[in-house]
Short mmCIF file of C-alpha atoms and ligand atoms in Angstrom, two decimals:
data_model
loop_
_atom_site.label_atom_id
_atom_site.label_comp_id
_atom_site.label_asym_id
_atom_site.label_seq_id
_atom_site.Cartn_x
_atom_site.Cartn_y
_atom_site.Cartn_z
CA MET G 116 -0.05 0.39 -0.16
CA SER G 117 1.54 3.47 -1.07
CA ALA G 118 1.66 6.00 1.54
CA ALA G 119 -0.89 8.14 0.01
CA GLU G 120 -3.18 5.51 0.17
CA ALA G 121 -4.38 6.76 3.53
CA VAL G 122 -6.11 9.06 2.02
CA THR G 123 -7.23 6.64 -0.29
CA GLU G 124 -8.77 4.73 2.65
CA ALA G 125 -10.62 7.23 4.32
CA LEU G 126 -12.87 7.92 1.73
CA ARG G 127 -12.83 4.04 1.47
CA GLU G 128 -14.56 3.96 4.87
CA LEU G 129 -16.82 6.05 4.70
CA HIS G 130 -18.13 4.78 1.11
CA ALA G 131 -18.41 1.56 2.45
CA ARG G 132 -19.98 3.39 5.86
CA PHE G 133 -22.39 4.78 4.03
CA VAL G 134 -23.53 2.72 0.88
CA PRO G 135 -26.41 1.35 3.33
CA LEU G 136 -28.37 4.42 3.62
CA ARG G 137 -31.06 3.74 1.52
CA GLU G 138 -33.08 6.45 2.26
CA GLY G 139 -34.09 9.97 0.07
CA SER G 140 -35.96 9.57 -3.92
CA LEU G 141 -34.82 10.34 -7.32
CA ALA G 142 -35.42 14.27 -8.54
CA GLU G 143 -38.80 13.27 -10.56
CA TYR G 144 -39.22 17.33 -11.55
CA ILE G 145 -37.37 16.82 -14.29
CA PRO G 146 -38.35 13.26 -16.19
CA GLN G 147 -34.98 12.39 -17.47
CA LEU G 148 -33.38 12.26 -13.45
CA ALA G 149 -35.83 9.90 -12.17
CA ARG G 150 -33.52 7.45 -14.78
CA SER G 151 -30.75 7.92 -12.80
CA ASP G 152 -29.06 4.67 -11.04
CA PRO G 153 -30.00 5.54 -7.19
CA ASP G 154 -27.73 3.29 -5.90
CA ALA G 155 -24.35 5.24 -7.53
CA PHE G 156 -22.23 7.08 -5.03
CA GLY G 157 -18.71 8.04 -5.68
CA LEU G 158 -16.24 9.80 -3.66
CA ALA G 159 -13.48 12.03 -5.11
CA LEU G 160 -11.28 14.61 -3.52
CA ILE G 161 -8.35 16.86 -5.47
CA SER G 162 -5.98 18.28 -3.60
CA MET G 163 -3.85 21.80 -3.85
CA ASP G 164 -1.32 20.12 -6.01
CA GLY G 165 -3.85 18.24 -7.85
CA HIS G 166 -3.25 15.18 -6.14
CA CYS G 167 -6.09 13.43 -7.39
CA TYR G 168 -8.50 10.71 -4.45
CA GLY G 169 -11.37 8.53 -5.47
CA VAL G 170 -13.26 5.65 -4.32
CA GLY G 171 -16.91 4.32 -6.10
CA ASP G 172 -18.33 5.88 -9.27
CA THR G 173 -15.96 8.71 -9.67
CA ARG G 174 -16.01 8.72 -13.23
CA ALA G 175 -19.65 8.17 -13.93
CA PRO G 176 -21.15 11.36 -15.72
CA PHE G 177 -24.47 12.80 -14.45
CA THR G 178 -25.61 16.23 -14.91
CA LEU G 179 -24.30 19.07 -12.53
CA GLN G 180 -28.10 20.93 -11.90
CA SER G 181 -27.03 23.78 -9.22
CA VAL G 182 -23.88 22.26 -8.81
CA SER G 183 -23.59 24.67 -12.18
CA LYS G 184 -24.43 27.97 -10.37
CA PRO G 185 -21.49 28.88 -8.26
CA PHE G 186 -19.16 28.30 -11.36
CA VAL G 187 -21.35 30.95 -13.20
CA TYR G 188 -21.72 33.06 -10.66
CA ALA G 189 -17.40 33.47 -11.13
CA LEU G 190 -17.98 33.51 -13.96
CA ALA G 191 -20.52 36.71 -14.05
CA LEU G 192 -18.05 38.11 -11.17
CA SER G 193 -15.53 37.61 -13.09
CA LEU G 194 -16.92 39.93 -16.57
CA LEU G 195 -18.89 42.34 -14.22
CA GLY G 196 -17.19 42.77 -10.84
CA LEU G 197 -18.93 42.34 -7.61
CA ASP G 198 -20.72 45.66 -7.37
CA GLU G 199 -22.38 44.87 -10.73
CA VAL G 200 -23.88 41.23 -10.12
CA CYS G 201 -24.71 42.81 -6.72
CA ARG G 202 -26.71 45.64 -8.60
CA TRP G 203 -29.09 42.55 -9.65
CA VAL G 204 -28.25 39.88 -7.33
CA ASN G 205 -27.88 39.83 -3.39
CA ALA G 206 -25.78 37.75 -1.83
CA GLU G 207 -27.77 36.99 1.47
CA PRO G 208 -28.84 33.42 2.23
CA SER G 209 -32.69 33.02 1.51
CA GLY G 210 -33.89 30.66 3.92
CA GLU G 211 -36.12 28.86 1.47
CA ALA G 212 -36.00 26.54 -0.78
CA TYR G 213 -33.96 26.11 -4.41
CA ASN G 214 -37.08 27.30 -6.51
CA ALA G 215 -39.12 29.77 -3.95
CA VAL G 216 -39.71 33.07 -5.82
CA SER G 217 -37.26 34.85 -3.01
CA LEU G 218 -37.76 38.24 -5.19
CA GLU G 219 -36.62 40.95 -3.03
CA PRO G 220 -40.71 43.15 -2.49
CA ASP G 221 -39.77 46.15 -3.83
CA THR G 222 -37.13 46.01 -6.39
CA GLY G 223 -37.27 42.34 -7.79
CA ARG G 224 -33.59 41.26 -6.92
CA PRO G 225 -33.11 37.36 -6.37
CA ASP G 226 -31.73 36.75 -2.72
CA ASN G 227 -28.50 35.31 -3.74
CA ALA G 228 -27.25 33.59 -7.10
CA MET G 229 -27.53 30.00 -5.77
CA VAL G 230 -31.24 29.76 -5.32
CA ASN G 231 -32.99 29.26 -9.01
CA ALA G 232 -34.07 33.21 -9.20
CA GLY G 233 -30.88 34.04 -8.28
CA ALA G 234 -28.95 31.65 -10.88
CA ILE G 235 -31.24 32.58 -13.60
CA ILE G 236 -30.33 36.24 -13.48
CA THR G 237 -26.94 35.21 -13.15
CA THR G 238 -26.35 33.60 -16.03
CA ALA G 239 -28.46 35.92 -18.01
CA LEU G 240 -25.71 38.80 -17.16
CA ILE G 241 -23.05 36.44 -19.30
CA PRO G 242 -22.81 38.49 -22.27
CA ASP G 243 -24.08 37.28 -25.19
CA THR G 244 -22.20 38.33 -28.96
CA PRO G 245 -22.26 36.81 -31.79
CA ASP G 246 -18.77 36.09 -31.78
CA ALA G 247 -19.13 34.75 -28.33
CA PRO G 248 -22.72 33.34 -27.26
CA ARG G 249 -23.75 33.17 -23.86
CA PHE G 250 -23.59 29.32 -23.47
CA ASP G 251 -20.40 28.78 -24.95
CA ARG G 252 -18.65 31.17 -22.51
CA VAL G 253 -20.65 29.27 -19.76
CA LEU G 254 -19.83 25.86 -21.04
CA GLY G 255 -16.35 27.35 -21.93
CA CYS G 256 -15.91 28.44 -18.51
CA LEU G 257 -16.95 25.04 -16.99
CA SER G 258 -14.42 23.46 -18.93
CA ARG G 259 -11.79 24.97 -18.01
CA PHE G 260 -12.61 24.71 -13.84
CA ALA G 261 -12.81 21.06 -15.09
CA GLY G 262 -9.83 20.62 -16.51
CA ARG G 263 -11.40 18.70 -19.68
CA GLU G 264 -14.14 19.69 -22.14
CA LEU G 265 -17.65 19.29 -20.88
CA ASP G 266 -20.51 18.91 -22.94
CA VAL G 267 -24.21 18.93 -22.62
CA ASP G 268 -26.50 15.78 -21.53
CA GLU G 269 -29.34 16.59 -24.65
CA GLN G 270 -32.30 14.45 -22.69
CA VAL G 271 -31.38 15.70 -19.43
CA TYR G 272 -31.38 19.33 -21.18
CA ALA G 273 -34.87 18.10 -23.22
CA SER G 274 -36.40 16.88 -20.24
CA GLU G 275 -35.81 20.29 -18.29
CA ALA G 276 -37.09 22.52 -20.98
CA ALA G 277 -40.59 20.65 -21.33
CA THR G 278 -41.41 20.54 -17.71
CA GLY G 279 -39.29 23.88 -16.47
CA ASP G 280 -42.56 26.15 -16.74
CA ARG G 281 -41.80 26.96 -12.87
CA ASN G 282 -38.62 28.13 -14.22
CA ARG G 283 -39.91 30.12 -16.98
CA ALA G 284 -42.58 31.43 -14.07
CA LEU G 285 -39.36 33.10 -12.02
CA ALA G 286 -37.79 34.66 -14.87
CA TYR G 287 -40.96 36.37 -16.27
CA LEU G 288 -41.99 36.88 -12.69
CA ILE G 289 -38.66 38.83 -12.24
CA ARG G 290 -38.60 40.91 -16.14
CA SER G 291 -42.55 41.98 -14.34
CA THR G 292 -40.28 43.44 -11.38
CA GLY G 293 -37.03 44.93 -12.15
CA PRO G 294 -35.82 47.49 -14.34
CA LEU G 295 -33.12 44.35 -15.08
CA PRO G 296 -30.57 45.32 -18.52
CA VAL G 297 -31.24 41.81 -19.79
CA ASP G 298 -34.16 39.63 -20.53
CA PRO G 299 -34.23 36.59 -18.09
CA VAL G 300 -36.86 34.86 -20.00
CA ALA G 301 -34.23 34.95 -23.11
CA ALA G 302 -31.72 33.45 -20.92
CA VAL G 303 -33.59 30.64 -19.21
CA ASP G 304 -32.96 27.95 -21.65
CA THR G 305 -29.06 29.06 -21.56
CA TYR G 306 -30.20 28.25 -17.83
CA PHE G 307 -31.16 24.93 -18.54
CA ARG G 308 -28.42 23.64 -20.92
CA GLN G 309 -26.23 24.95 -18.07
CA CYS G 310 -28.02 22.62 -15.53
CA ALA G 311 -27.57 20.11 -17.90
CA VAL G 312 -23.85 20.02 -18.85
CA ARG G 313 -22.13 16.41 -18.22
CA ALA G 314 -19.29 15.96 -15.40
CA THR G 315 -18.41 13.23 -13.18
CA ALA G 316 -17.56 13.07 -9.67
CA MET G 317 -13.84 13.84 -10.12
CA ASP G 318 -14.78 16.73 -12.67
CA LEU G 319 -16.32 18.60 -9.48
CA ALA G 320 -13.65 17.77 -7.39
CA ALA G 321 -11.49 19.66 -9.93
CA MET G 322 -13.73 22.41 -10.04
CA THR G 323 -14.08 22.66 -6.68
CA ALA G 324 -10.59 22.07 -5.93
CA THR G 325 -9.72 25.41 -8.43
CA LEU G 326 -12.42 27.27 -6.01
CA ALA G 327 -10.11 26.87 -3.58
CA HIS G 328 -7.05 27.44 -5.07
CA GLY G 329 -8.14 30.71 -5.58
CA GLY G 330 -9.07 30.15 -8.27
CA VAL G 331 -6.04 28.14 -10.31
CA ASN G 332 -6.72 24.56 -11.45
CA PRO G 333 -4.25 22.52 -9.78
CA LEU G 334 -4.37 20.35 -12.53
CA THR G 335 -4.04 23.00 -15.84
CA GLY G 336 -2.45 25.59 -13.22
CA ASP G 337 -5.10 27.39 -15.34
CA VAL G 338 -5.85 30.99 -14.09
CA VAL G 339 -9.07 30.36 -14.43
CA VAL G 340 -10.57 33.05 -12.23
CA SER G 341 -8.91 35.17 -9.42
CA GLY G 342 -8.39 34.89 -6.02
CA PRO G 343 -10.63 37.27 -5.34
CA VAL G 344 -13.77 36.23 -7.18
CA ALA G 345 -12.86 32.52 -5.82
CA ALA G 346 -13.00 33.67 -2.11
CA GLN G 347 -16.52 35.75 -3.29
CA VAL G 348 -17.95 32.13 -4.67
CA LEU G 349 -16.91 30.51 -1.85
CA THR G 350 -18.70 33.21 0.51
CA VAL G 351 -21.88 33.10 -1.00
CA MET G 352 -21.71 29.26 -1.13
CA ALA G 353 -20.97 29.19 2.39
CA THR G 354 -23.84 31.05 3.34
CA CYS G 355 -26.19 29.88 0.32
CA GLY G 356 -25.07 27.20 -1.43
CA MET G 357 -27.13 24.62 0.97
CA TYR G 358 -30.67 26.50 0.59
CA ASP G 359 -33.12 26.39 3.45
CA ALA G 360 -30.46 24.19 5.37
CA SER G 361 -27.29 26.11 5.23
CA GLY G 362 -26.77 27.66 8.36
CA ASP G 363 -27.16 24.00 9.76
CA TRP G 364 -24.43 22.61 7.65
CA LEU G 365 -22.45 25.87 8.06
CA LEU G 366 -22.53 24.62 11.65
CA ARG G 367 -21.90 21.09 11.61
CA VAL G 368 -20.06 20.54 8.69
CA GLY G 369 -18.35 24.01 8.38
CA LEU G 370 -17.75 24.01 4.84
CA PRO G 371 -18.51 25.90 1.64
CA ALA G 372 -20.75 23.37 -0.08
CA LYS G 373 -23.10 23.47 -3.35
CA SER G 374 -25.99 20.32 -4.00
CA GLY G 375 -27.54 19.53 -6.56
CA VAL G 376 -30.61 17.31 -7.86
CA SER G 377 -28.69 15.48 -9.30
CA GLY G 378 -26.79 14.09 -6.80
CA GLY G 379 -24.02 15.80 -7.04
CA LEU G 380 -22.55 17.65 -4.23
CA ILE G 381 -19.08 19.61 -3.61
CA ALA G 382 -17.41 20.82 -0.39
CA ALA G 383 -14.51 22.82 -0.44
CA GLY G 384 -11.31 23.68 1.87
CA PRO G 385 -10.03 26.52 1.09
CA ALA G 386 -6.68 26.44 0.50
CA ARG G 387 -6.70 22.89 0.98
CA PHE G 388 -8.95 20.87 -1.25
CA GLY G 389 -11.51 20.00 -3.77
CA LEU G 390 -14.60 17.54 -2.17
CA ALA G 391 -17.53 16.17 -4.26
CA THR G 392 -19.87 13.23 -3.83
CA TYR G 393 -22.10 11.68 -6.03
CA SER G 394 -25.08 10.29 -5.06
CA PRO G 395 -28.92 10.64 -6.62
CA ARG G 396 -31.10 9.78 -3.68
CA LEU G 397 -32.01 13.02 -1.98
CA ASP G 398 -33.77 14.35 0.78
CA SER G 399 -36.29 16.80 0.95
CA THR G 400 -34.35 19.91 0.61
CA GLY G 401 -33.09 18.22 -2.51
CA THR G 402 -29.49 17.11 -1.08
CA SER G 403 -27.99 14.09 -2.14
CA VAL G 404 -28.46 11.73 1.71
CA ARG G 405 -25.42 10.05 1.16
CA GLY G 406 -23.65 12.86 0.49
CA ARG G 407 -24.38 14.69 3.31
CA ALA G 408 -23.64 12.13 5.42
CA ALA G 409 -20.23 11.64 4.31
CA LEU G 410 -19.25 14.93 3.68
CA GLY G 411 -20.25 15.37 6.99
CA ALA G 412 -18.49 12.84 8.13
CA LEU G 413 -15.37 13.55 6.99
CA SER G 414 -15.50 17.07 7.99
CA GLU G 415 -16.12 15.60 11.29
CA ARG G 416 -13.28 12.57 11.12
CA LEU G 417 -10.34 14.77 9.71
CA GLY G 418 -11.29 18.31 10.99
CA LEU G 419 -12.00 20.44 8.63
CA HIS G 420 -14.52 22.16 9.46
CA LEU G 421 -13.80 25.88 8.65
CA MET G 422 -13.69 27.88 12.28
CA HIS G 423 -11.71 25.12 13.55
CA ASN G 424 -8.54 25.84 11.76
CA PRO G 425 -6.52 26.56 14.89
CA ALA G 426 -2.95 28.21 13.98
CA LEU G 427 -0.19 26.45 14.55
CA ALA G 428 1.31 27.90 17.33
CA GLY G 429 5.20 27.81 17.21
CA SER G 430 4.93 26.64 13.80
CA THR G 431 6.52 30.42 12.35
CA VAL G 432 9.43 31.83 14.58
CA THR G 433 12.27 29.03 14.89
CA LEU G 434 14.56 30.32 17.25
CA ILE G 435 15.01 33.52 19.58
CA ALA G 436 18.72 33.65 20.37
CA THR G 437 21.84 35.82 20.07
CA ALA G 438 24.09 35.64 17.91
CA ASP G 439 27.00 34.58 20.54
CA GLU G 440 24.82 31.86 21.60
CA LEU G 441 24.78 30.12 18.28
CA PRO G 442 27.51 27.63 16.73
CA THR G 443 29.27 29.53 14.02
CA ALA G 444 29.57 27.41 11.35
CA GLY G 445 33.01 25.79 9.87
CA ALA G 446 35.10 28.81 12.33
CA ALA G 447 36.77 28.08 15.77
CA PRO G 448 36.02 30.44 18.89
CA ARG G 449 37.61 33.61 18.00
CA ALA G 450 38.99 34.71 21.80
CA ARG G 451 37.81 38.53 21.62
CA ALA G 452 36.19 40.78 23.95
CA PRO G 453 32.46 40.42 23.98
CA ARG G 454 30.43 42.42 21.16
CA GLU G 455 28.10 43.65 21.66
CA ARG G 456 24.91 41.19 21.44
CA VAL G 457 23.07 40.77 18.76
CA ALA G 458 19.12 39.75 19.00
CA VAL G 459 18.81 36.36 16.08
CA VAL G 460 15.09 35.96 15.32
CA ALA G 461 14.33 32.56 12.88
CA ALA G 462 11.10 32.01 10.51
CA GLN G 463 10.20 29.06 8.90
CA GLY G 464 7.16 28.50 6.21
CA ALA G 465 5.03 30.70 4.30
CA LEU G 466 4.45 34.12 6.11
CA ASP G 467 1.09 35.87 6.51
CA PHE G 468 -0.44 38.07 8.93
CA THR G 469 -0.68 35.95 11.42
CA ALA G 470 2.70 34.21 10.54
CA ALA G 471 3.77 38.36 10.75
CA GLU G 472 2.66 39.02 13.63
CA ARG G 473 4.44 36.67 15.75
CA VAL G 474 7.88 37.85 13.73
CA LEU G 475 7.28 40.77 14.76
CA TYR G 476 5.51 39.95 18.42
CA ALA G 477 9.32 37.73 18.65
CA LEU G 478 12.24 40.88 17.63
CA ASP G 479 10.26 42.86 20.37
CA GLU G 480 11.17 39.88 22.53
CA ALA G 481 14.43 39.34 21.56
CA ARG G 482 15.55 42.78 22.26
CA PRO G 483 14.56 43.23 25.39
CA ARG G 484 16.08 46.55 26.04
CA GLY G 485 14.55 47.59 22.11
CA THR G 486 18.21 48.76 21.09
CA GLU G 487 20.52 45.80 20.57
CA PRO G 488 20.65 45.12 16.66
CA VAL G 489 19.08 42.14 14.85
CA VAL G 490 19.00 39.46 12.32
CA LEU G 491 16.30 38.27 11.02
CA ASP G 492 16.67 35.27 9.52
CA LEU G 493 14.33 34.12 6.62
CA VAL G 494 16.68 31.38 4.93
CA GLU G 495 13.81 28.46 5.62
CA VAL G 496 11.01 30.59 4.68
CA THR G 497 8.84 29.44 1.48
CA GLY G 498 6.81 31.91 0.67
CA VAL G 499 5.77 36.25 1.84
CA ASP G 500 2.70 37.69 1.35
CA ARG G 501 1.73 41.34 0.61
CA VAL G 502 0.17 41.65 3.79
CA ALA G 503 3.46 40.05 5.75
CA ARG G 504 5.41 41.99 3.22
CA VAL G 505 4.36 45.43 4.70
CA MET G 506 4.30 44.63 8.14
CA LEU G 507 7.86 42.98 8.29
CA GLY G 508 9.17 45.75 6.53
CA GLY G 509 7.22 48.11 8.63
CA GLY G 510 8.59 46.31 11.85
CA LEU G 511 11.79 46.10 10.72
CA GLY G 512 12.26 49.81 9.06
CA ARG G 513 10.95 50.81 12.83
CA ILE G 514 13.91 48.86 14.54
CA ALA G 515 16.51 50.17 11.81
CA ALA G 516 14.88 54.19 12.03
CA ALA G 517 15.50 53.70 16.08
CA GLY G 518 19.20 53.25 14.94
CA ALA G 519 19.90 50.00 15.72
CA ARG G 520 21.78 47.57 12.95
CA THR G 521 19.29 45.66 11.55
CA ALA G 522 20.13 42.89 8.88
CA VAL G 523 17.85 40.18 7.26
CA ALA G 524 19.50 36.92 6.24
CA ASP G 525 16.84 36.76 2.75
CA PRO G 526 18.29 34.72 0.02
CA SER G 527 15.11 34.84 -1.40
CA ARG G 528 14.73 38.51 -1.27
CA TRP G 529 10.86 38.34 -0.18
CA LEU G 530 11.47 42.27 1.39
CA ASP G 531 14.15 43.27 -1.41
CA LEU G 532 16.63 45.23 1.09
CA PRO G 533 19.44 47.18 -0.46
CA GLY G 534 22.13 44.99 0.56
CA PRO G 535 25.79 46.31 2.71
CA GLY G 536 26.72 48.34 0.15
CA GLY G 537 23.84 49.87 -0.64
CA ARG G 538 23.72 54.00 -0.71
CA GLU G 539 20.92 54.46 1.95
CA GLY G 540 21.99 56.08 4.64
CA PRO G 541 21.67 54.39 8.17
CA GLY G 542 18.37 53.51 9.69
CA VAL G 543 18.00 51.00 7.02
CA PRO G 544 17.16 47.58 7.20
CA ARG G 545 19.69 45.37 5.06
CA GLY G 546 19.22 42.40 2.86
CA PHE G 547 22.03 39.31 3.20
CA ALA G 548 22.38 36.21 1.51
CA THR G 549 23.51 34.04 4.68
CA ARG G 550 22.95 34.38 8.32
CA ALA G 551 26.41 34.25 9.16
CA ARG G 552 27.13 37.46 6.70
CA ALA G 553 23.76 39.49 9.04
CA VAL G 554 25.50 38.59 11.95
CA ALA G 555 29.10 39.80 10.73
CA TRP G 556 27.52 42.86 9.45
CA CYS G 557 25.78 43.75 13.07
CA THR G 558 28.81 42.93 14.94
CA GLY G 559 31.28 45.18 12.45
CA ASP G 560 33.34 42.65 11.35
CA GLY G 561 31.34 42.22 8.15
CA PRO G 562 31.32 44.58 4.77
CA GLY G 563 29.62 47.54 5.00
N1 LIG N 125 -32.02 22.61 -13.10
C1 LIG N 125 -33.04 22.40 -11.59
C2 LIG N 125 -34.16 23.44 -11.55
O1 LIG N 125 -33.61 24.79 -11.72
C3 LIG N 125 -31.72 22.73 -10.87
C4 LIG N 125 -31.89 22.70 -8.96
C5 LIG N 125 -31.10 21.88 -7.99
O2 LIG N 125 -30.68 21.21 -8.54
O3 LIG N 125 -31.22 21.97 -7.17
O4 LIG N 125 -34.81 23.49 -11.11
#
């Protein structure tokens, strides 16, 4: 058994545990959906590195239905921006069923893009031009999220088009109430087609992993949407993705999710994974019974709840010391008068706001008098985001401006500081390729 089998094993256990669950029934209002295999059951997970894990029916195609909604919402947000989309579709949980007439009384604006009324407008907002027809844009975007060309199940499309009077009625109602710049009635057919796009549980895991990965498909590297758009979509999935059961889902499972009446269910662990399940028997809210049970159990077992994400204390700062406490690699201890005490702080991993706060706090702890020279060692740091760069630059700048020599061992040049020979005057932090050089500069032994 390979080491990574452990992940598959966790999925396998869940699969075995919930296969006997035969409650619920197939969606019947789209007649063609009532013909799906009620016993199909697949679980798929894709990591941010594009590692794919699956058990059961992960390669069986089925139609996206409402699982398409967050991805088309992502397309609308990319093309029009959050403010413009929010003018026409709100982002509040409706607390109502997927096909409810949830329109604001005065404006006719639907509560959110995850219920049908909001999804129909969202689709209508996608531009429709001769060179790029609306549905081509939608299918192209869904395919990029999946990392392969998806297609339409024409029979399911025809079945819904023949019976979709409630959705048509919703579109007419929306048109009658609001000053919408687009025609929802004309777009409802595109909405039916987007619901009939065919994918597998593994495709859905890739699509969800792309949202979790800041909009970059972890299988293809394709930047499908921007990081902010991916975060906006995940937020609306978290608050509205499970219709009238969204609050309970967020409370118990704690992951942005979206269900569809064909039996697909997706859940994202932001910056961690994309998950998808397929099992067509639905509960009264239109969510897959096994999917809900399996994702709930998985979240609990693997500690995936968004709000249970304890930052690992102590994992950023690996060292707070003074230079004379540290071994000097390769050099015999030199007998000389005690030099000025140089504080040394080393950090590791990816630095964001939380990690940068730890580093700045450690810099203060390492300099009890507040006047000692200091070396910050970033050799083991693997990334510094924009916020951390500004925070570290500001904190180090303050130390240097107060007159203490301030050196950073930063071979990757995360902070882009001038070297020791730079033209900047004193009072500016300096960057070095190694900790030893940084310490030497602080003690006056090095160049500069
Ligand atoms: N095509 C379905 C409808 O619009 C999707 C509903 C769902 O999956 O929740 O009624």
